PDB file of C-alpha atoms in Angstrom:
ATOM      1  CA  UNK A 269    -171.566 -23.379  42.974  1.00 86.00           C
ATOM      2  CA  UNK A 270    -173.001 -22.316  39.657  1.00 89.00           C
ATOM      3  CA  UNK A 271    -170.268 -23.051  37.254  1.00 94.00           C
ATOM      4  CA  UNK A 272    -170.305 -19.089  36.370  1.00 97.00           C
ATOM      5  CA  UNK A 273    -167.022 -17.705  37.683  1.00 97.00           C
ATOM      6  CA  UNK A 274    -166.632 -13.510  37.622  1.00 98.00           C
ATOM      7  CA  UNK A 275    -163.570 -11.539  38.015  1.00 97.00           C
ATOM      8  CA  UNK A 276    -162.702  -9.603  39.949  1.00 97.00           C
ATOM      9  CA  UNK A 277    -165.144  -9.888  42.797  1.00 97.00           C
ATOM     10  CA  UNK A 278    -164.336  -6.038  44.040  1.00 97.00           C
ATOM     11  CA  UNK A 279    -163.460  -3.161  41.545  1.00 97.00           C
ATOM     12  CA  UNK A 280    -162.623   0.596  43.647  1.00 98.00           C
ATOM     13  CA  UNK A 281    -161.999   3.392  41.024  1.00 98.00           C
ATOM     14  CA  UNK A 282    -162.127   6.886  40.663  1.00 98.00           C
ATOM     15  CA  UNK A 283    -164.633   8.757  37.857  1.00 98.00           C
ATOM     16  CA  UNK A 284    -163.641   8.632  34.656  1.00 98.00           C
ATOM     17  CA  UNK A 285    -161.726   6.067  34.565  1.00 98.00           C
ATOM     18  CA  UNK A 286    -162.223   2.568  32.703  1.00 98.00           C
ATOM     19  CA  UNK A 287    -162.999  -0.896  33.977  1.00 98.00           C
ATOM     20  CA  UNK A 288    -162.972  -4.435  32.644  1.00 98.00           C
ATOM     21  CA  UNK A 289    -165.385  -7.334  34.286  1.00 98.00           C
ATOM     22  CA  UNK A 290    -164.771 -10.678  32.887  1.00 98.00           C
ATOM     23  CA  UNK A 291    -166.936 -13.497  33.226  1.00 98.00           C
ATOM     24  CA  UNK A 292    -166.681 -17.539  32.496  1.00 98.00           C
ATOM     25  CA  UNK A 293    -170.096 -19.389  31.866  1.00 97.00           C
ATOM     26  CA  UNK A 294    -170.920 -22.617  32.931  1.00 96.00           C
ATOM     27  CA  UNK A 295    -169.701 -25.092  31.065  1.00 95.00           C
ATOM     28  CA  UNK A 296    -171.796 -25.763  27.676  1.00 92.00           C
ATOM     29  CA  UNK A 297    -173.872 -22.647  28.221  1.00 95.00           C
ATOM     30  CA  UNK A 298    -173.799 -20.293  25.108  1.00 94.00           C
ATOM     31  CA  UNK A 299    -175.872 -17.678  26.312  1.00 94.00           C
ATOM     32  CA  UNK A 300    -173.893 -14.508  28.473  1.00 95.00           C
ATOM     33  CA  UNK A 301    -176.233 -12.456  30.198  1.00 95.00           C
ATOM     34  CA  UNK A 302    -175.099  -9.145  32.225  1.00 96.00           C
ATOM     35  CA  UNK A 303    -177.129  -7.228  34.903  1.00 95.00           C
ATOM     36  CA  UNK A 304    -176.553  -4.353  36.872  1.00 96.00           C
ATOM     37  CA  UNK A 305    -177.928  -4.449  40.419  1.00 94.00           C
ATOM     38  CA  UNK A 306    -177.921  -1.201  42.392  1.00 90.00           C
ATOM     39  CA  UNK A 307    -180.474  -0.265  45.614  1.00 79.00           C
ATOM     40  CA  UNK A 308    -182.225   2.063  44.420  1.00 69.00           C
ATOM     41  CA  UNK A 309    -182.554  -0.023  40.536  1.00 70.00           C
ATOM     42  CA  UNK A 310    -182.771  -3.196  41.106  1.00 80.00           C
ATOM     43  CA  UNK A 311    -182.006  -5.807  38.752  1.00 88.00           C
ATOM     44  CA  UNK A 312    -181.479  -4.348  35.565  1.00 91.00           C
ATOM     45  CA  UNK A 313    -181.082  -6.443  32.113  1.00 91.00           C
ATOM     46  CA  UNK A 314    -177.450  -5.308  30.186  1.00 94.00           C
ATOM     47  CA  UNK A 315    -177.207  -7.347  27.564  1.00 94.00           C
ATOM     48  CA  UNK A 316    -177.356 -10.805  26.318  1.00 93.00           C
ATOM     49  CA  UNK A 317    -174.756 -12.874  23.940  1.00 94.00           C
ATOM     50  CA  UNK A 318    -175.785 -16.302  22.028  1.00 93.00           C
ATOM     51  CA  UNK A 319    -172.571 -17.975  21.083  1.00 94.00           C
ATOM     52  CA  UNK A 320    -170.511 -14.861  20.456  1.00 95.00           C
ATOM     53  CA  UNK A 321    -173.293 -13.159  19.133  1.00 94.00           C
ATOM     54  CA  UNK A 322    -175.495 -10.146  20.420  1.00 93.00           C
ATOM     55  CA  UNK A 323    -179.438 -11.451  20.903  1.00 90.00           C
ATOM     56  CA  UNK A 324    -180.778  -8.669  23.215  1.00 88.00           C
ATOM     57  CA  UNK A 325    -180.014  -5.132  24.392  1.00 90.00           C
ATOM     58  CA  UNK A 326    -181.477  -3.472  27.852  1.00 89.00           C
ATOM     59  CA  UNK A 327    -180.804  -0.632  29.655  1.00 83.00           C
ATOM     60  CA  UNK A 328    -176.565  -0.521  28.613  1.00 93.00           C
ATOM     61  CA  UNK A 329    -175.200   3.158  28.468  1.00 95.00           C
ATOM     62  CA  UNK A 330    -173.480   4.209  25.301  1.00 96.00           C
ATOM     63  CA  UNK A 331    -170.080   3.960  27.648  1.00 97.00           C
ATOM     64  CA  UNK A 332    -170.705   0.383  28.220  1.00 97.00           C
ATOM     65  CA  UNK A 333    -169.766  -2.101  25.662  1.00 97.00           C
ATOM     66  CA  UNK A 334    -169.753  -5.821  25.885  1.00 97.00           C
ATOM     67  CA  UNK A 335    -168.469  -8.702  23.979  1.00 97.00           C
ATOM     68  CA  UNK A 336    -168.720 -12.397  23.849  1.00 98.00           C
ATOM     69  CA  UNK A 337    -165.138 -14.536  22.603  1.00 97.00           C
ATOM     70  CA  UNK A 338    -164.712 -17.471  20.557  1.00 96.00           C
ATOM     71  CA  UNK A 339    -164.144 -19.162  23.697  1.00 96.00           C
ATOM     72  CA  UNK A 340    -167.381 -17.975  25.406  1.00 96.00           C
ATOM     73  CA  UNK A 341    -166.040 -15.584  27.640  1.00 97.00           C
ATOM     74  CA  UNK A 342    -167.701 -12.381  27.900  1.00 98.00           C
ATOM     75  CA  UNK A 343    -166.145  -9.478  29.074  1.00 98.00           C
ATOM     76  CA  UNK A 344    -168.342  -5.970  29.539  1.00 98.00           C
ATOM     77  CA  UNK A 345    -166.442  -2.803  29.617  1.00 98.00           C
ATOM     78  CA  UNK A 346    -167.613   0.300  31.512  1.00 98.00           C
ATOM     79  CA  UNK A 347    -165.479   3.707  30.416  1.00 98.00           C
ATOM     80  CA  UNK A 348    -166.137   7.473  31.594  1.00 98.00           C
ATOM     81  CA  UNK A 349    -166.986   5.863  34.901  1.00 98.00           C
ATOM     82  CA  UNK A 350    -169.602   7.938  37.513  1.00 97.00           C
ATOM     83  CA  UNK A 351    -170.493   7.844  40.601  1.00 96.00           C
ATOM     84  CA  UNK A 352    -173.698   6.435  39.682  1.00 94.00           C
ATOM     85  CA  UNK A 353    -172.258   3.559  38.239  1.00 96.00           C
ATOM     86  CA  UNK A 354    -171.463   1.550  41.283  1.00 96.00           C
ATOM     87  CA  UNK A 355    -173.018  -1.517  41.527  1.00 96.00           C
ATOM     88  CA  UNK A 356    -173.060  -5.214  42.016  1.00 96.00           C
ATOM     89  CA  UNK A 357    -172.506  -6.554  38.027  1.00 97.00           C
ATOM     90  CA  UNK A 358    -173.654  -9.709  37.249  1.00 97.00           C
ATOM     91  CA  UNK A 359    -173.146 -12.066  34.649  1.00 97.00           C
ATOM     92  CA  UNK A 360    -175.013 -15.271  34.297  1.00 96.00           C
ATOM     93  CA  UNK A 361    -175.253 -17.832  31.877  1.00 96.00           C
ATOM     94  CA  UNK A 362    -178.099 -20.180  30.254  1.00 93.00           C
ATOM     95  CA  UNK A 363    -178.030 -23.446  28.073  1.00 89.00           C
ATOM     96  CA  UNK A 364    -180.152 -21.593  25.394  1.00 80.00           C
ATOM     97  CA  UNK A 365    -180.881 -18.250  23.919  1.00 73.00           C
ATOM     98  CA  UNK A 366    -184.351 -18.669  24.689  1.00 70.00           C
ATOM     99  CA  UNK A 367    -186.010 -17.570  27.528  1.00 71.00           C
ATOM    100  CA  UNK A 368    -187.192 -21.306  28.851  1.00 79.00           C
ATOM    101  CA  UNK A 369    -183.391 -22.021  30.281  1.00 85.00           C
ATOM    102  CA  UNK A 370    -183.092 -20.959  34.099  1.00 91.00           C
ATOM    103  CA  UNK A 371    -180.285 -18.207  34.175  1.00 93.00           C
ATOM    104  CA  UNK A 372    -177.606 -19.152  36.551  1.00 95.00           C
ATOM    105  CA  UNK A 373    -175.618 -16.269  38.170  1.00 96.00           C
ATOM    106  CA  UNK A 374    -171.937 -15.859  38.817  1.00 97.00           C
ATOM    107  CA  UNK A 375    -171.669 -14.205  42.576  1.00 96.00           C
ATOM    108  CA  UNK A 376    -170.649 -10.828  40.673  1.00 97.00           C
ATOM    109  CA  UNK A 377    -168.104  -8.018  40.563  1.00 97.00           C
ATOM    110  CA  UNK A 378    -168.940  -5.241  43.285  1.00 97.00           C
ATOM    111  CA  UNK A 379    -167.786  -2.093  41.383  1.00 97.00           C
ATOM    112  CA  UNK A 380    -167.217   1.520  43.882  1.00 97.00           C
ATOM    113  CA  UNK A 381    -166.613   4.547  41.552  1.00 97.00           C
ATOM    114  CA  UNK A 382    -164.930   6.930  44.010  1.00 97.00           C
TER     115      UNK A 382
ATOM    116  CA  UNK B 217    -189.918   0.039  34.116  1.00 43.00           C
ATOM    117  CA  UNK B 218    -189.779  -3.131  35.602  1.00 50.00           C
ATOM    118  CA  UNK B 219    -191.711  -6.098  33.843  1.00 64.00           C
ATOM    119  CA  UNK B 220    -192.389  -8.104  37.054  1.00 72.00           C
ATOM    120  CA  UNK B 221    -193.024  -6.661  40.330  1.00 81.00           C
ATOM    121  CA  UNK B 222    -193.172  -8.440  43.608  1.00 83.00           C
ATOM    122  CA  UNK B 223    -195.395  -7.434  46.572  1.00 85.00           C
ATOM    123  CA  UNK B 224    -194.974  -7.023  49.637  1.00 91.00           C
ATOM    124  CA  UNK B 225    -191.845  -5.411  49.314  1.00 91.00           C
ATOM    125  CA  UNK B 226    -190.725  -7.164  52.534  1.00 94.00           C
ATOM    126  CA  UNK B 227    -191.903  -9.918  54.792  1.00 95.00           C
ATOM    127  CA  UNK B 228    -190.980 -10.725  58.204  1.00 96.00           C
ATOM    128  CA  UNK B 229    -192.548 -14.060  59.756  1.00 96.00           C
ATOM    129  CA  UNK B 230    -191.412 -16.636  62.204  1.00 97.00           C
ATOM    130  CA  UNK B 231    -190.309 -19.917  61.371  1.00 97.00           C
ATOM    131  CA  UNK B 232    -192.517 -22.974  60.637  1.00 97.00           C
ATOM    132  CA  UNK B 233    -194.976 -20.207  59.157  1.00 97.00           C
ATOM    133  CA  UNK B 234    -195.800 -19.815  55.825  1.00 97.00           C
ATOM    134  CA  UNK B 235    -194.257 -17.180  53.402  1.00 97.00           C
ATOM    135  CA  UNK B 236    -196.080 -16.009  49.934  1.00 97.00           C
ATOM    136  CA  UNK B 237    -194.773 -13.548  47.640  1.00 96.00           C
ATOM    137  CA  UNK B 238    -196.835 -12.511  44.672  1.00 95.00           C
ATOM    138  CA  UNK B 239    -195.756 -11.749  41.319  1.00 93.00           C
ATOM    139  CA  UNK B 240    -197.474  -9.137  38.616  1.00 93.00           C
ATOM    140  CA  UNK B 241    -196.148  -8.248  35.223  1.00 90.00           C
ATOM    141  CA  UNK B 242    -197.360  -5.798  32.292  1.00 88.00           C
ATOM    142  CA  UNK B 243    -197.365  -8.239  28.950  1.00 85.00           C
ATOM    143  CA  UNK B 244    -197.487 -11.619  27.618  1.00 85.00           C
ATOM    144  CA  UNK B 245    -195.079 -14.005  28.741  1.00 86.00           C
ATOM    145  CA  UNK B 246    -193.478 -17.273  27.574  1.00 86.00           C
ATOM    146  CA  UNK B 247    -192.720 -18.351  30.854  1.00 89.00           C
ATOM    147  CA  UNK B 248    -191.900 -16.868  34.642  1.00 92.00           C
ATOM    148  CA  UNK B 249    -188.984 -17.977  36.864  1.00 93.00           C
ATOM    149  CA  UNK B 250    -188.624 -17.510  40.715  1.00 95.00           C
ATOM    150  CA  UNK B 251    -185.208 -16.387  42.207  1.00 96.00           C
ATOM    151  CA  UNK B 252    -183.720 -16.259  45.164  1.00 97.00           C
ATOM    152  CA  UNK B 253    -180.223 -14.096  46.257  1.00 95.00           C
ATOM    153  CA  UNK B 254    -178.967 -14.513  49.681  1.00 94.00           C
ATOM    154  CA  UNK B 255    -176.941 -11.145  50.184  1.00 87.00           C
ATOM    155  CA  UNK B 256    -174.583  -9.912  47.981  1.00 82.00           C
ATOM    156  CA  UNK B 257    -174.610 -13.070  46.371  1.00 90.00           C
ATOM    157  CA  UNK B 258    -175.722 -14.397  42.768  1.00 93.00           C
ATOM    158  CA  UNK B 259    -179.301 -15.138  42.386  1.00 95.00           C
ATOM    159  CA  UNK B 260    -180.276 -19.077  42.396  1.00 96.00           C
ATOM    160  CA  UNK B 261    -182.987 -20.290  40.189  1.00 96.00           C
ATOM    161  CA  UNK B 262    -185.894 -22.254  42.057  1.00 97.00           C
ATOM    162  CA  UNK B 263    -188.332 -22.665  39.518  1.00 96.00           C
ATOM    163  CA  UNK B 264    -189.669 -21.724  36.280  1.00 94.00           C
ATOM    164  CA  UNK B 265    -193.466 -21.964  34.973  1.00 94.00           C
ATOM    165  CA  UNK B 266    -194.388 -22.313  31.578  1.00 92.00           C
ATOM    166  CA  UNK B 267    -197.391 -19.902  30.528  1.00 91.00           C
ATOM    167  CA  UNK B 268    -199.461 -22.832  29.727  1.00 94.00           C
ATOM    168  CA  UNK B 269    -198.993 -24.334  33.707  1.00 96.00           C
ATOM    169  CA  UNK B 270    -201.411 -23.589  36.583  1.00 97.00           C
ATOM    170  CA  UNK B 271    -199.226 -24.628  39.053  1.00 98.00           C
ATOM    171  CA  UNK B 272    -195.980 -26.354  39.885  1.00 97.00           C
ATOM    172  CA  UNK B 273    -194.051 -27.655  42.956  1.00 97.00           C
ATOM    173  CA  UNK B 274    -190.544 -28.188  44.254  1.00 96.00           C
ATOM    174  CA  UNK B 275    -190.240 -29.382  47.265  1.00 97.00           C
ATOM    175  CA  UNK B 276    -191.532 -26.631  50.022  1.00 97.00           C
ATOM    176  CA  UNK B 277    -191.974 -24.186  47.069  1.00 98.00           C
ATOM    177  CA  UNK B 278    -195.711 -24.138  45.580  1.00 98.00           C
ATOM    178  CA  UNK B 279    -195.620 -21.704  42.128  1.00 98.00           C
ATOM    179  CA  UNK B 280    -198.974 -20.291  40.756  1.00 98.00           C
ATOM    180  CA  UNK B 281    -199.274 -18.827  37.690  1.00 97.00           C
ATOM    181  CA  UNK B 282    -202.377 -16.876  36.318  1.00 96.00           C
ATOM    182  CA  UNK B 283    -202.245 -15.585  32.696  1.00 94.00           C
ATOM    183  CA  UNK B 284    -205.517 -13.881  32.583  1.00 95.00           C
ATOM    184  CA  UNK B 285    -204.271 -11.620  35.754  1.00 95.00           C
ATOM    185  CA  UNK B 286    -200.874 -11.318  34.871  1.00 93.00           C
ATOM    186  CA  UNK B 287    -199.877 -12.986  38.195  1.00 95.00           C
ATOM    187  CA  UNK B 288    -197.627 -15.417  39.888  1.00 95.00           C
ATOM    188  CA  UNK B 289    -197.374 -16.169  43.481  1.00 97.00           C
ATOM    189  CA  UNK B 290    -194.944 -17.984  45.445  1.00 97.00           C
ATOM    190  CA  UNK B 291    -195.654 -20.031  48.500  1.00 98.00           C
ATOM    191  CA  UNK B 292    -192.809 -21.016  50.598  1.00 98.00           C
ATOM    192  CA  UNK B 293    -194.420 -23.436  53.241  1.00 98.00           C
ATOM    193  CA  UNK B 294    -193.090 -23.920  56.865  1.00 97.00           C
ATOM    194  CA  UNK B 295    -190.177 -22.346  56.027  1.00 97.00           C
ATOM    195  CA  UNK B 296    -186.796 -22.058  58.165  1.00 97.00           C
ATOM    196  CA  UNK B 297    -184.128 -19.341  58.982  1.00 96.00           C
ATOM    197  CA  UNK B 298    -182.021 -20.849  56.240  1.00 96.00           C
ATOM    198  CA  UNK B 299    -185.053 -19.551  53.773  1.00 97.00           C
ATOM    199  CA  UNK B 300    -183.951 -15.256  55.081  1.00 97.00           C
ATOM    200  CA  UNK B 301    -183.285 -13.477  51.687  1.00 96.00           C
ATOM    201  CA  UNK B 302    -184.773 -11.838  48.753  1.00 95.00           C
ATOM    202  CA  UNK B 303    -187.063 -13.187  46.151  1.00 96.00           C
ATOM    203  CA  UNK B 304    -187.606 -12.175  42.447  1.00 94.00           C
ATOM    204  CA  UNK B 305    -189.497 -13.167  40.019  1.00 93.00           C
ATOM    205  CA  UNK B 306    -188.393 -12.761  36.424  1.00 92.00           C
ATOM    206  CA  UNK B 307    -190.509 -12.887  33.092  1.00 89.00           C
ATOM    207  CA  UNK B 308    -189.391 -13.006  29.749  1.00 81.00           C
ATOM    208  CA  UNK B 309    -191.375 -10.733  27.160  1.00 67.00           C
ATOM    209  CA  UNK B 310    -193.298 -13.344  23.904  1.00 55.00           C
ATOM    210  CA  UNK B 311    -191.183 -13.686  21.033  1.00 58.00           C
ATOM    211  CA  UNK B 312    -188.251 -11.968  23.048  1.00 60.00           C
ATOM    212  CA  UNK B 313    -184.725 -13.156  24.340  1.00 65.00           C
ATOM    213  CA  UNK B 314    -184.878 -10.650  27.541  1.00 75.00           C
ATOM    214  CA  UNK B 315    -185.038 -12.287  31.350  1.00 81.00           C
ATOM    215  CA  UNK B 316    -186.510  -9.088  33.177  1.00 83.00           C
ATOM    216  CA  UNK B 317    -186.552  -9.067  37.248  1.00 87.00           C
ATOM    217  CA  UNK B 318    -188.534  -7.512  39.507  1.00 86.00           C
ATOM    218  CA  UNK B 319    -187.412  -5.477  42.319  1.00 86.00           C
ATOM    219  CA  UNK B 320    -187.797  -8.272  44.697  1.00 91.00           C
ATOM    220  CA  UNK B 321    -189.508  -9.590  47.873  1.00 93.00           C
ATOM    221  CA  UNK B 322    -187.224  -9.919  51.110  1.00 94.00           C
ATOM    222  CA  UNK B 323    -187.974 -12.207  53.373  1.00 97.00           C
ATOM    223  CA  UNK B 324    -186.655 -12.626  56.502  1.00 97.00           C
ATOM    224  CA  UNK B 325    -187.557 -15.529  58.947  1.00 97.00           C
ATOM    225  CA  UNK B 326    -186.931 -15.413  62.573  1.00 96.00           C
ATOM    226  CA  UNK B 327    -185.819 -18.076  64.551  1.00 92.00           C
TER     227      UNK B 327
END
């Protein structure tokens, strides 16, 4: 068990419609990370928070949007939702913002756009 | 693009054997970290390699790192059916906050 708990693990919803994916980091990690994970992508780097703050910026549509809470929490918001945008969505979480902390992963939210 | 890429793409070998995955990114690098993702799960981190380290072990996992080819290789030695799933490497970028994967290496081991 990593400590990084995602909800919900399964997400079906029809295009354009908007979803929600929370995540919970390990406890005393500061650093949110999200990646989308799709067959023919791979792993690809979201966006990264440092103690509520934004640090980095990858590949995230303009209808994605993330945010880190006061209490750590991160939640990333897709909206105008596509076909293309199912995938598995990970979060993980790291002790520092630097990139000399191993990530670990929550077991992520498997999202269907029907 | 991807920073990292792994080769081969897929490995198939029988247990007790030997598995290496290699490792090759585009730019300069702070450090590289080794993944592994049974499916559908969340990846687990086996082991990360500063850019100033050769080599480094963890148990049955042997890292190499070489700077001057912008390469990393992973030996997995007599490995098990238990050891079946993919394998990434990930590199961050110098001076950056980014973790960037590679597409992965998946191994399967047969019984």
């Amino acid at each position: 068990d990593s400590g990084v708990t995602q909800t919900p693990k399964h997400l079906i919803t029809a295009t354009g419609q908007r979803v929600t994916l929370r995540c919970s980091p390990r406890s005393g990690d500061l650093s949110v990370y999200w990646y989308q994970q799709s067959l023919d992508q791979g792993l690809q780097f979201l966006i990264q928070y440092y103690n509520g703050e934004e640090r980095a910026k990858g590949n995230i549509l303009e209808r994605f949007s993330a945010q880190q809470f006061p209490d750590l929490h991160s939640e990333l918001n897709l909206s105008s939702l596509e076909l293309g945008d199912s995938a598995l969505y990970f979060c993980a979480s790291s002790a520092s913002t630097g990139s000399n902390s191993p990530l670990h992963f929550g077991n992520g939210t498997r999202l269907t756009v029907t | 693009s991807q920073q990292g890429e792994e080769d081969p793409q897929a490995l198939s070998i029988q247990e007790g054997e030997n598995a290496t995955m290699n490792c090759s990114y585009k730019t300069s690098i702070n450090n590289l970290q080794w993944y592994r993702q049974n499916s559908g799960r969340g990846l687990v981190h086996l082991i990360l390699i500063r850019s100033n380290e050769r080599e480094k072990h963890s148990g049955r996992l042997r890292v190499t790192l070489d700077t001057s080819k912008k390469s990393s290789s992973l030996l997995i030695t007599a490995s098990r059916a238990a050891d079946t799933a993919s394998y990434f490497c990930a590199t961050d970028v110098t001076g950056g906050f980014k973790t960037i994967f590679g597409a992965g290496t998946r191994l399967f081991v047969k019984a």
